[in-house]
Amino acid sequence: SFWISSRQDPLEELGVKSTYPRSALPDDKIQAYMQLKDKMRTEFAKDAIGDMWVSKLPAHVKDMLKYRLMQRAIGDMSLLQKIDADARGYWKLFSKGIITSKFWNSVLAAERELSQEIEAVKNEALAIEPSHDPQGIVSEAMQLVVRYGDKIWDKFPEPPENAPGGSNALAAAAKAVAAAGMPRPGAPPGPFPPPGPPPPQQGGSTDTYKWRQDTEEVEVSVIVPDNTVKTEVKVQFQTKSLKVLRAGKALVEGVLASPCCPEGCTWTLSKGHVVVTLEKAHPKPWPSLFVERS
């Protein structure tokens, strides 16, 4: 009828678009890094092929390139936090049939685009310091974002126009380099990290489940056969443990790495997955999902 055909989709009436409103990559940080790199190529390696020349730059010049790359990584990790939080919420809606496959696929497309950018950052880090783990800058950037939140750009401001020669820029770069675990060339290796808990993971996966987290919650997606029905599934929440069973068989079981609030935990069944949401007892990153067995 006229009335049915002219009405908006119910979700659009609530302000939800037909596809995920994708946030732009940190193009200003990406461009700033690439412009500095191009400038250095012109000055130090005009006829070079590939990126091997980057690792041979003078120390004070390399520091500025590292600083720009750290800014880029921080921009990526800030966006990753947002997309991760959005994806967790939209997955719940998708698993309940509230949003369409088109919308969910657009969320996945945003995740893929950001993943490609993060891999590009790691490749740049490897070119700068070939002997160091390129994952280090990504991990450190995420920890800095978690630590400083909205104040992150106060800690990593734009360097002055006369960089890389300016002393202020070099001081800021030195802090960034230290934070990133990317030592200056020619400097002796730094001490090993002090003993303590490993850096927090944002998530992970095994053959039976995937998990991810934000500040308030942990989401665990457990793989089950597509024909699983809700009556076959049982999920047991305790402050320090989680157990997921299907037809009496434990699929996931373990001691949680940090405490949860059982009264705030939920689970849903979608095709092929049991999605468990754990409410954290304390709003801080978990180092892992379960305590590692010795």
PDB file of C-alpha atoms in Angstrom:
ATOM      1  CA  SER A   1       0.000   0.000   0.000  1.00  0.00           C
ATOM      2  CA  PHE A   2       0.952   3.666  -0.161  1.00  0.00           C
ATOM      3  CA  TRP A   3       1.640   3.862   3.548  1.00  0.00           C
ATOM      4  CA  ILE A   4       3.829   0.752   3.688  1.00  0.00           C
ATOM      5  CA  SER A   5       5.879   1.604   0.608  1.00  0.00           C
ATOM      6  CA  SER A   6       6.566   5.163   1.733  1.00  0.00           C
ATOM      7  CA  ARG A   7       7.692   4.374   5.260  1.00  0.00           C
ATOM      8  CA  GLN A   8      11.360   4.365   6.193  1.00  0.00           C
ATOM      9  CA  ASP A   9      13.118   1.301   7.523  1.00  0.00           C
ATOM     10  CA  PRO A  10      12.449   1.219  11.312  1.00  0.00           C
ATOM     11  CA  LEU A  11      16.180   1.450  12.038  1.00  0.00           C
ATOM     12  CA  GLU A  12      16.549   4.461   9.752  1.00  0.00           C
ATOM     13  CA  GLU A  13      13.802   6.147  11.742  1.00  0.00           C
ATOM     14  CA  LEU A  14      16.058   5.668  14.768  1.00  0.00           C
ATOM     15  CA  GLY A  15      18.998   7.214  12.943  1.00  0.00           C
ATOM     16  CA  VAL A  16      20.713   3.944  11.962  1.00  0.00           C
ATOM     17  CA  LYS A  17      21.983   4.060   8.359  1.00  0.00           C
ATOM     18  CA  SER A  18      21.836   1.133   5.941  1.00  0.00           C
ATOM     19  CA  THR A  19      25.642   0.783   6.141  1.00  0.00           C
ATOM     20  CA  TYR A  20      28.195   1.432   8.875  1.00  0.00           C
ATOM     21  CA  PRO A  21      29.130   5.142   9.042  1.00  0.00           C
ATOM     22  CA  ARG A  22      32.811   4.447   8.535  1.00  0.00           C
ATOM     23  CA  SER A  23      35.268   6.714  10.325  1.00  0.00           C
ATOM     24  CA  ALA A  24      38.073   7.991   8.131  1.00  0.00           C
ATOM     25  CA  LEU A  25      41.600   6.710   8.598  1.00  0.00           C
ATOM     26  CA  PRO A  26      43.967   9.232  10.256  1.00  0.00           C
ATOM     27  CA  ASP A  27      44.870  10.695   6.851  1.00  0.00           C
ATOM     28  CA  ASP A  28      46.576  13.743   8.330  1.00  0.00           C
ATOM     29  CA  LYS A  29      48.988  11.517  10.279  1.00  0.00           C
ATOM     30  CA  ILE A  30      49.525   9.221   7.305  1.00  0.00           C
ATOM     31  CA  GLN A  31      50.256  12.152   5.000  1.00  0.00           C
ATOM     32  CA  ALA A  32      52.573  13.824   7.535  1.00  0.00           C
ATOM     33  CA  TYR A  33      54.619  10.639   7.774  1.00  0.00           C
ATOM     34  CA  MET A  34      54.762  10.091   4.010  1.00  0.00           C
ATOM     35  CA  GLN A  35      55.691  13.726   3.324  1.00  0.00           C
ATOM     36  CA  LEU A  36      58.568  13.569   5.812  1.00  0.00           C
ATOM     37  CA  LYS A  37      59.724  10.261   4.359  1.00  0.00           C
ATOM     38  CA  ASP A  38      59.651  11.702   0.827  1.00  0.00           C
ATOM     39  CA  LYS A  39      61.614  14.721   2.014  1.00  0.00           C
ATOM     40  CA  MET A  40      64.229  12.459   3.580  1.00  0.00           C
ATOM     41  CA  ARG A  41      64.436  10.370   0.414  1.00  0.00           C
ATOM     42  CA  THR A  42      65.136  13.504  -1.623  1.00  0.00           C
ATOM     43  CA  GLU A  43      67.806  14.665   0.807  1.00  0.00           C
ATOM     44  CA  PHE A  44      69.518  11.372   1.718  1.00  0.00           C
ATOM     45  CA  ALA A  45      68.627   8.710  -0.866  1.00  0.00           C
ATOM     46  CA  LYS A  46      67.463  10.372  -4.058  1.00  0.00           C
ATOM     47  CA  ASP A  47      68.373   7.459  -6.340  1.00  0.00           C
ATOM     48  CA  ALA A  48      67.618   4.630  -3.912  1.00  0.00           C
ATOM     49  CA  ILE A  49      65.283   1.804  -4.882  1.00  0.00           C
ATOM     50  CA  GLY A  50      63.074   0.295  -2.194  1.00  0.00           C
ATOM     51  CA  ASP A  51      63.217   1.231   1.484  1.00  0.00           C
ATOM     52  CA  MET A  52      66.580  -0.155   2.611  1.00  0.00           C
ATOM     53  CA  TRP A  53      67.926   3.406   2.831  1.00  0.00           C
ATOM     54  CA  VAL A  54      65.551   4.253   5.702  1.00  0.00           C
ATOM     55  CA  SER A  55      67.431   2.154   8.261  1.00  0.00           C
ATOM     56  CA  LYS A  56      70.686   3.952   7.354  1.00  0.00           C
ATOM     57  CA  LEU A  57      69.451   7.481   8.053  1.00  0.00           C
ATOM     58  CA  PRO A  58      71.350   9.657  10.556  1.00  0.00           C
ATOM     59  CA  ALA A  59      70.117   9.170  14.116  1.00  0.00           C
ATOM     60  CA  HIS A  60      68.569  12.624  14.565  1.00  0.00           C
ATOM     61  CA  VAL A  61      66.706  12.310  11.254  1.00  0.00           C
ATOM     62  CA  LYS A  62      65.494   8.806  11.985  1.00  0.00           C
ATOM     63  CA  ASP A  63      64.119   9.999  15.330  1.00  0.00           C
ATOM     64  CA  MET A  64      61.759  12.379  13.573  1.00  0.00           C
ATOM     65  CA  LEU A  65      60.570   9.673  11.199  1.00  0.00           C
ATOM     66  CA  LYS A  66      59.881   7.412  14.175  1.00  0.00           C
ATOM     67  CA  TYR A  67      57.969  10.206  15.849  1.00  0.00           C
ATOM     68  CA  ARG A  68      55.740  10.686  12.805  1.00  0.00           C
ATOM     69  CA  LEU A  69      55.190   6.938  12.558  1.00  0.00           C
ATOM     70  CA  MET A  70      54.223   6.783  16.224  1.00  0.00           C
ATOM     71  CA  GLN A  71      51.674   9.565  15.650  1.00  0.00           C
ATOM     72  CA  ARG A  72      50.279   7.544  12.750  1.00  0.00           C
ATOM     73  CA  ALA A  73      50.100   4.379  14.878  1.00  0.00           C
ATOM     74  CA  ILE A  74      48.323   6.272  17.676  1.00  0.00           C
ATOM     75  CA  GLY A  75      45.759   7.545  15.184  1.00  0.00           C
ATOM     76  CA  ASP A  76      45.187   3.996  13.992  1.00  0.00           C
ATOM     77  CA  MET A  77      44.788   2.630  17.514  1.00  0.00           C
ATOM     78  CA  SER A  78      42.321   5.374  18.454  1.00  0.00           C
ATOM     79  CA  LEU A  79      40.217   4.386  15.464  1.00  0.00           C
ATOM     80  CA  LEU A  80      40.628   0.683  16.296  1.00  0.00           C
ATOM     81  CA  GLN A  81      39.155   1.280  19.748  1.00  0.00           C
ATOM     82  CA  LYS A  82      36.073   2.878  18.195  1.00  0.00           C
ATOM     83  CA  ILE A  83      35.568   0.239  15.513  1.00  0.00           C
ATOM     84  CA  ASP A  84      36.077  -2.588  18.032  1.00  0.00           C
ATOM     85  CA  ALA A  85      33.469  -1.110  20.375  1.00  0.00           C
ATOM     86  CA  ASP A  86      31.035  -0.507  17.500  1.00  0.00           C
ATOM     87  CA  ALA A  87      31.571  -3.996  16.077  1.00  0.00           C
ATOM     88  CA  ARG A  88      30.861  -5.609  19.426  1.00  0.00           C
ATOM     89  CA  GLY A  89      27.548  -3.764  19.710  1.00  0.00           C
ATOM     90  CA  TYR A  90      26.540  -4.295  16.100  1.00  0.00           C
ATOM     91  CA  TRP A  91      27.394  -8.001  16.307  1.00  0.00           C
ATOM     92  CA  LYS A  92      24.810  -8.357  19.061  1.00  0.00           C
ATOM     93  CA  LEU A  93      22.219  -6.630  16.869  1.00  0.00           C
ATOM     94  CA  PHE A  94      23.168  -8.713  13.834  1.00  0.00           C
ATOM     95  CA  SER A  95      23.019 -11.987  15.783  1.00  0.00           C
ATOM     96  CA  LYS A  96      19.464 -11.073  16.814  1.00  0.00           C
ATOM     97  CA  GLY A  97      18.435 -10.153  13.275  1.00  0.00           C
ATOM     98  CA  ILE A  98      18.010  -6.455  14.070  1.00  0.00           C
ATOM     99  CA  ILE A  99      20.510  -5.203  11.488  1.00  0.00           C
ATOM    100  CA  THR A 100      21.021  -6.550   7.973  1.00  0.00           C
ATOM    101  CA  SER A 101      23.879  -8.549   6.479  1.00  0.00           C
ATOM    102  CA  LYS A 102      24.645  -5.504   4.339  1.00  0.00           C
ATOM    103  CA  PHE A 103      25.211  -3.381   7.421  1.00  0.00           C
ATOM    104  CA  TRP A 104      27.300  -6.041   9.199  1.00  0.00           C
ATOM    105  CA  ASN A 105      29.432  -6.579   6.093  1.00  0.00           C
ATOM    106  CA  SER A 106      30.134  -2.849   5.988  1.00  0.00           C
ATOM    107  CA  VAL A 107      31.397  -3.082   9.582  1.00  0.00           C
ATOM    108  CA  LEU A 108      33.718  -5.915   8.534  1.00  0.00           C
ATOM    109  CA  ALA A 109      34.898  -3.831   5.555  1.00  0.00           C
ATOM    110  CA  ALA A 110      35.871  -0.999   7.914  1.00  0.00           C
ATOM    111  CA  GLU A 111      37.812  -3.480  10.057  1.00  0.00           C
ATOM    112  CA  ARG A 112      39.638  -4.809   6.984  1.00  0.00           C
ATOM    113  CA  GLU A 113      40.572  -1.328   5.800  1.00  0.00           C
ATOM    114  CA  LEU A 114      42.032  -0.461   9.191  1.00  0.00           C
ATOM    115  CA  SER A 115      43.855  -3.809   9.392  1.00  0.00           C
ATOM    116  CA  GLN A 116      45.567  -3.033   6.091  1.00  0.00           C
ATOM    117  CA  GLU A 117      46.659   0.359   7.409  1.00  0.00           C
ATOM    118  CA  ILE A 118      48.048  -1.201  10.603  1.00  0.00           C
ATOM    119  CA  GLU A 119      50.025  -3.696   8.512  1.00  0.00           C
ATOM    120  CA  ALA A 120      51.405  -0.751   6.520  1.00  0.00           C
ATOM    121  CA  VAL A 121      52.587   0.863   9.771  1.00  0.00           C
ATOM    122  CA  LYS A 122      54.322  -2.373  10.785  1.00  0.00           C
ATOM    123  CA  ASN A 123      56.043  -2.555   7.404  1.00  0.00           C
ATOM    124  CA  GLU A 124      57.308   1.016   7.846  1.00  0.00           C
ATOM    125  CA  ALA A 125      58.562   0.192  11.351  1.00  0.00           C
ATOM    126  CA  LEU A 126      60.405  -2.831   9.979  1.00  0.00           C
ATOM    127  CA  ALA A 127      62.074  -0.670   7.330  1.00  0.00           C
ATOM    128  CA  ILE A 128      63.250   1.801   9.984  1.00  0.00           C
ATOM    129  CA  GLU A 129      64.549  -0.814  12.419  1.00  0.00           C
ATOM    130  CA  PRO A 130      64.908  -4.168  10.596  1.00  0.00           C
ATOM    131  CA  SER A 131      66.232  -5.956  13.687  1.00  0.00           C
ATOM    132  CA  HIS A 132      63.223  -5.140  15.877  1.00  0.00           C
ATOM    133  CA  ASP A 133      59.731  -6.637  16.108  1.00  0.00           C
ATOM    134  CA  PRO A 134      57.424  -4.305  14.125  1.00  0.00           C
ATOM    135  CA  GLN A 135      54.505  -5.294  16.349  1.00  0.00           C
ATOM    136  CA  GLY A 136      56.141  -3.271  19.123  1.00  0.00           C
ATOM    137  CA  ILE A 137      55.046   0.131  17.827  1.00  0.00           C
ATOM    138  CA  VAL A 138      51.437  -1.056  17.430  1.00  0.00           C
ATOM    139  CA  SER A 139      51.301  -2.524  20.936  1.00  0.00           C
ATOM    140  CA  GLU A 140      52.874   0.553  22.487  1.00  0.00           C
ATOM    141  CA  ALA A 141      50.540   2.884  20.591  1.00  0.00           C
ATOM    142  CA  MET A 142      47.502   1.024  21.907  1.00  0.00           C
ATOM    143  CA  GLN A 143      48.798   1.125  25.475  1.00  0.00           C
ATOM    144  CA  LEU A 144      49.399   4.864  25.147  1.00  0.00           C
ATOM    145  CA  VAL A 145      45.866   5.409  23.814  1.00  0.00           C
ATOM    146  CA  VAL A 146      44.418   3.397  26.701  1.00  0.00           C
ATOM    147  CA  ARG A 147      46.598   5.259  29.220  1.00  0.00           C
ATOM    148  CA  TYR A 148      46.038   8.830  28.046  1.00  0.00           C
ATOM    149  CA  GLY A 149      42.659   8.680  26.298  1.00  0.00           C
ATOM    150  CA  ASP A 150      41.579  12.067  24.972  1.00  0.00           C
ATOM    151  CA  LYS A 151      44.815  13.629  26.265  1.00  0.00           C
ATOM    152  CA  ILE A 152      46.998  11.549  23.946  1.00  0.00           C
ATOM    153  CA  TRP A 153      47.751  14.403  21.530  1.00  0.00           C
ATOM    154  CA  ASP A 154      48.960  16.548  24.425  1.00  0.00           C
ATOM    155  CA  LYS A 155      51.656  13.921  24.869  1.00  0.00           C
ATOM    156  CA  PHE A 156      52.431  13.649  21.152  1.00  0.00           C
ATOM    157  CA  PRO A 157      51.942  17.165  19.723  1.00  0.00           C
ATOM    158  CA  GLU A 158      52.841  18.356  16.270  1.00  0.00           C
ATOM    159  CA  PRO A 159      56.584  19.110  16.042  1.00  0.00           C
ATOM    160  CA  PRO A 160      57.698  22.622  14.977  1.00  0.00           C
ATOM    161  CA  GLU A 161      58.153  23.490  11.314  1.00  0.00           C
ATOM    162  CA  ASN A 162      61.956  23.433  11.524  1.00  0.00           C
ATOM    163  CA  ALA A 163      61.978  19.723  12.377  1.00  0.00           C
ATOM    164  CA  PRO A 164      64.066  17.603  12.434  1.00  0.00           C
ATOM    165  CA  GLY A 165      66.589  20.161  13.620  1.00  0.00           C
ATOM    166  CA  GLY A 166      64.545  21.765  16.380  1.00  0.00           C
ATOM    167  CA  SER A 167      65.503  20.798  19.905  1.00  0.00           C
ATOM    168  CA  ASN A 168      61.869  20.665  21.009  1.00  0.00           C
ATOM    169  CA  ALA A 169      61.049  18.260  18.202  1.00  0.00           C
ATOM    170  CA  LEU A 170      63.998  16.064  19.079  1.00  0.00           C
ATOM    171  CA  ALA A 171      63.018  16.003  22.745  1.00  0.00           C
ATOM    172  CA  ALA A 172      59.489  14.969  21.828  1.00  0.00           C
ATOM    173  CA  ALA A 173      60.810  12.414  19.356  1.00  0.00           C
ATOM    174  CA  ALA A 174      63.108  10.922  21.971  1.00  0.00           C
ATOM    175  CA  LYS A 175      60.122  10.356  24.260  1.00  0.00           C
ATOM    176  CA  ALA A 176      58.174   8.753  21.423  1.00  0.00           C
ATOM    177  CA  VAL A 177      61.108   6.561  20.461  1.00  0.00           C
ATOM    178  CA  ALA A 178      61.494   5.392  24.049  1.00  0.00           C
ATOM    179  CA  ALA A 179      57.775   4.702  24.318  1.00  0.00           C
ATOM    180  CA  ALA A 180      57.767   2.762  21.086  1.00  0.00           C
ATOM    181  CA  GLY A 181      60.631   0.536  22.118  1.00  0.00           C
ATOM    182  CA  MET A 182      62.515   1.575  18.948  1.00  0.00           C
ATOM    183  CA  PRO A 183      66.071   2.450  20.084  1.00  0.00           C
ATOM    184  CA  ARG A 184      68.123   5.067  18.289  1.00  0.00           C
ATOM    185  CA  PRO A 185      70.703   3.677  15.888  1.00  0.00           C
ATOM    186  CA  GLY A 186      74.128   3.384  17.440  1.00  0.00           C
ATOM    187  CA  ALA A 187      72.732   3.350  20.961  1.00  0.00           C
ATOM    188  CA  PRO A 188      73.402   0.277  23.097  1.00  0.00           C
ATOM    189  CA  PRO A 189      70.436  -2.035  23.578  1.00  0.00           C
ATOM    190  CA  GLY A 190      68.243  -0.937  26.438  1.00  0.00           C
ATOM    191  CA  PRO A 191      67.619  -3.063  29.504  1.00  0.00           C
ATOM    192  CA  PHE A 192      65.094  -5.815  29.329  1.00  0.00           C
ATOM    193  CA  PRO A 193      61.603  -4.796  30.487  1.00  0.00           C
ATOM    194  CA  PRO A 194      61.127  -5.106  34.243  1.00  0.00           C
ATOM    195  CA  PRO A 195      59.386  -8.277  35.376  1.00  0.00           C
ATOM    196  CA  GLY A 196      55.644  -7.994  35.593  1.00  0.00           C
ATOM    197  CA  PRO A 197      52.428  -8.950  33.826  1.00  0.00           C
ATOM    198  CA  PRO A 198      52.473  -9.102  30.025  1.00  0.00           C
ATOM    199  CA  PRO A 199      50.963  -6.165  28.109  1.00  0.00           C
ATOM    200  CA  PRO A 200      47.180  -6.376  27.729  1.00  0.00           C
ATOM    201  CA  GLN A 201      45.789  -8.126  24.674  1.00  0.00           C
ATOM    202  CA  GLN A 202      42.911  -6.597  22.776  1.00  0.00           C
ATOM    203  CA  GLY A 203      41.719 -10.112  22.003  1.00  0.00           C
ATOM    204  CA  GLY A 204      42.722 -13.373  20.424  1.00  0.00           C
ATOM    205  CA  SER A 205      41.477 -16.639  19.010  1.00  0.00           C
ATOM    206  CA  THR A 206      41.849 -20.419  19.283  1.00  0.00           C
ATOM    207  CA  ASP A 207      40.369 -23.315  17.342  1.00  0.00           C
ATOM    208  CA  THR A 208      37.210 -23.146  19.451  1.00  0.00           C
ATOM    209  CA  TYR A 209      36.617 -19.456  20.208  1.00  0.00           C
ATOM    210  CA  LYS A 210      37.527 -15.831  19.560  1.00  0.00           C
ATOM    211  CA  TRP A 211      37.546 -13.074  22.146  1.00  0.00           C
ATOM    212  CA  ARG A 212      37.938  -9.309  22.299  1.00  0.00           C
ATOM    213  CA  GLN A 213      37.488  -6.574  24.869  1.00  0.00           C
ATOM    214  CA  ASP A 214      36.818  -2.925  25.477  1.00  0.00           C
ATOM    215  CA  THR A 215      36.961  -0.910  28.684  1.00  0.00           C
ATOM    216  CA  GLU A 216      33.795  -2.369  30.200  1.00  0.00           C
ATOM    217  CA  GLU A 217      33.204  -5.795  28.655  1.00  0.00           C
ATOM    218  CA  VAL A 218      34.781  -8.923  27.191  1.00  0.00           C
ATOM    219  CA  GLU A 219      33.085 -10.735  24.314  1.00  0.00           C
ATOM    220  CA  VAL A 220      33.732 -14.422  23.632  1.00  0.00           C
ATOM    221  CA  SER A 221      32.405 -16.037  20.445  1.00  0.00           C
ATOM    222  CA  VAL A 222      32.380 -19.841  20.791  1.00  0.00           C
ATOM    223  CA  ILE A 223      32.097 -21.979  17.661  1.00  0.00           C
ATOM    224  CA  VAL A 224      29.211 -24.493  17.640  1.00  0.00           C
ATOM    225  CA  PRO A 225      27.553 -26.540  14.877  1.00  0.00           C
ATOM    226  CA  ASP A 226      25.065 -24.565  12.769  1.00  0.00           C
ATOM    227  CA  ASN A 227      22.207 -26.829  13.878  1.00  0.00           C
ATOM    228  CA  THR A 228      22.732 -26.092  17.579  1.00  0.00           C
ATOM    229  CA  VAL A 229      19.560 -25.108  19.446  1.00  0.00           C
ATOM    230  CA  LYS A 230      19.370 -22.950  22.544  1.00  0.00           C
ATOM    231  CA  THR A 231      18.182 -25.776  24.807  1.00  0.00           C
ATOM    232  CA  GLU A 232      21.468 -27.615  24.170  1.00  0.00           C
ATOM    233  CA  VAL A 233      23.584 -24.711  25.395  1.00  0.00           C
ATOM    234  CA  LYS A 234      24.496 -23.958  28.981  1.00  0.00           C
ATOM    235  CA  VAL A 235      26.762 -21.117  30.077  1.00  0.00           C
ATOM    236  CA  GLN A 236      28.070 -20.937  33.646  1.00  0.00           C
ATOM    237  CA  PHE A 237      29.304 -17.556  34.877  1.00  0.00           C
ATOM    238  CA  GLN A 238      31.336 -17.171  38.050  1.00  0.00           C
ATOM    239  CA  THR A 239      33.445 -14.251  39.221  1.00  0.00           C
ATOM    240  CA  LYS A 240      36.674 -15.954  38.208  1.00  0.00           C
ATOM    241  CA  SER A 241      35.577 -18.666  35.784  1.00  0.00           C
ATOM    242  CA  LEU A 242      33.634 -19.331  32.609  1.00  0.00           C
ATOM    243  CA  LYS A 243      32.245 -22.586  31.234  1.00  0.00           C
ATOM    244  CA  VAL A 244      30.309 -23.048  27.979  1.00  0.00           C
ATOM    245  CA  LEU A 245      28.667 -26.417  27.319  1.00  0.00           C
ATOM    246  CA  ARG A 246      26.728 -27.917  24.419  1.00  0.00           C
ATOM    247  CA  ALA A 247      24.766 -31.130  24.971  1.00  0.00           C
ATOM    248  CA  GLY A 248      26.658 -31.610  28.237  1.00  0.00           C
ATOM    249  CA  LYS A 249      30.108 -31.310  26.644  1.00  0.00           C
ATOM    250  CA  ALA A 250      32.368 -28.444  27.710  1.00  0.00           C
ATOM    251  CA  LEU A 251      33.456 -26.382  24.710  1.00  0.00           C
ATOM    252  CA  VAL A 252      35.231 -23.630  26.643  1.00  0.00           C
ATOM    253  CA  GLU A 253      36.286 -23.773  30.279  1.00  0.00           C
ATOM    254  CA  GLY A 254      38.847 -21.942  32.350  1.00  0.00           C
ATOM    255  CA  VAL A 255      39.846 -19.571  35.121  1.00  0.00           C
ATOM    256  CA  LEU A 256      39.388 -15.974  33.967  1.00  0.00           C
ATOM    257  CA  ALA A 257      42.458 -13.756  33.907  1.00  0.00           C
ATOM    258  CA  SER A 258      40.495 -10.999  35.691  1.00  0.00           C
ATOM    259  CA  PRO A 259      37.212 -11.011  37.608  1.00  0.00           C
ATOM    260  CA  CYS A 260      33.824 -10.428  36.008  1.00  0.00           C
ATOM    261  CA  CYS A 261      30.403  -9.504  37.407  1.00  0.00           C
ATOM    262  CA  PRO A 262      28.237 -12.618  36.861  1.00  0.00           C
ATOM    263  CA  GLU A 263      24.992 -10.681  37.287  1.00  0.00           C
ATOM    264  CA  GLY A 264      25.940  -8.463  34.336  1.00  0.00           C
ATOM    265  CA  CYS A 265      26.979 -11.311  32.004  1.00  0.00           C
ATOM    266  CA  THR A 266      24.809 -12.538  29.127  1.00  0.00           C
ATOM    267  CA  TRP A 267      24.919 -14.917  26.175  1.00  0.00           C
ATOM    268  CA  THR A 268      23.118 -15.339  22.878  1.00  0.00           C
ATOM    269  CA  LEU A 269      23.005 -18.052  20.203  1.00  0.00           C
ATOM    270  CA  SER A 270      23.431 -17.193  16.539  1.00  0.00           C
ATOM    271  CA  LYS A 271      24.073 -19.552  13.647  1.00  0.00           C
ATOM    272  CA  GLY A 272      27.368 -21.267  14.351  1.00  0.00           C
ATOM    273  CA  HIS A 273      28.280 -19.253  17.465  1.00  0.00           C
ATOM    274  CA  VAL A 274      27.470 -18.821  21.126  1.00  0.00           C
ATOM    275  CA  VAL A 275      28.295 -15.195  21.907  1.00  0.00           C
ATOM    276  CA  VAL A 276      29.138 -14.606  25.577  1.00  0.00           C
ATOM    277  CA  THR A 277      29.413 -11.096  27.017  1.00  0.00           C
ATOM    278  CA  LEU A 278      31.286 -10.724  30.310  1.00  0.00           C
ATOM    279  CA  GLU A 279      30.930  -7.544  32.325  1.00  0.00           C
ATOM    280  CA  LYS A 280      34.285  -6.611  33.817  1.00  0.00           C
ATOM    281  CA  ALA A 281      34.476  -6.140  37.574  1.00  0.00           C
ATOM    282  CA  HIS A 282      37.056  -3.390  37.002  1.00  0.00           C
ATOM    283  CA  PRO A 283      37.267  -1.160  33.888  1.00  0.00           C
ATOM    284  CA  LYS A 284      40.800  -2.032  32.854  1.00  0.00           C
ATOM    285  CA  PRO A 285      42.366  -4.219  30.134  1.00  0.00           C
ATOM    286  CA  TRP A 286      42.594  -7.953  30.740  1.00  0.00           C
ATOM    287  CA  PRO A 287      46.031  -9.435  29.981  1.00  0.00           C
ATOM    288  CA  SER A 288      44.340 -12.509  28.445  1.00  0.00           C
ATOM    289  CA  LEU A 289      40.982 -14.281  28.598  1.00  0.00           C
ATOM    290  CA  PHE A 290      42.047 -17.174  30.798  1.00  0.00           C
ATOM    291  CA  VAL A 291      44.878 -17.747  33.237  1.00  0.00           C
ATOM    292  CA  GLU A 292      47.573 -19.687  31.435  1.00  0.00           C
ATOM    293  CA  ARG A 293      47.971 -23.220  32.670  1.00  0.00           C
ATOM    294  CA  SER A 294      51.439 -24.039  33.934  1.00  0.00           C
TER     295      SER A 294
END
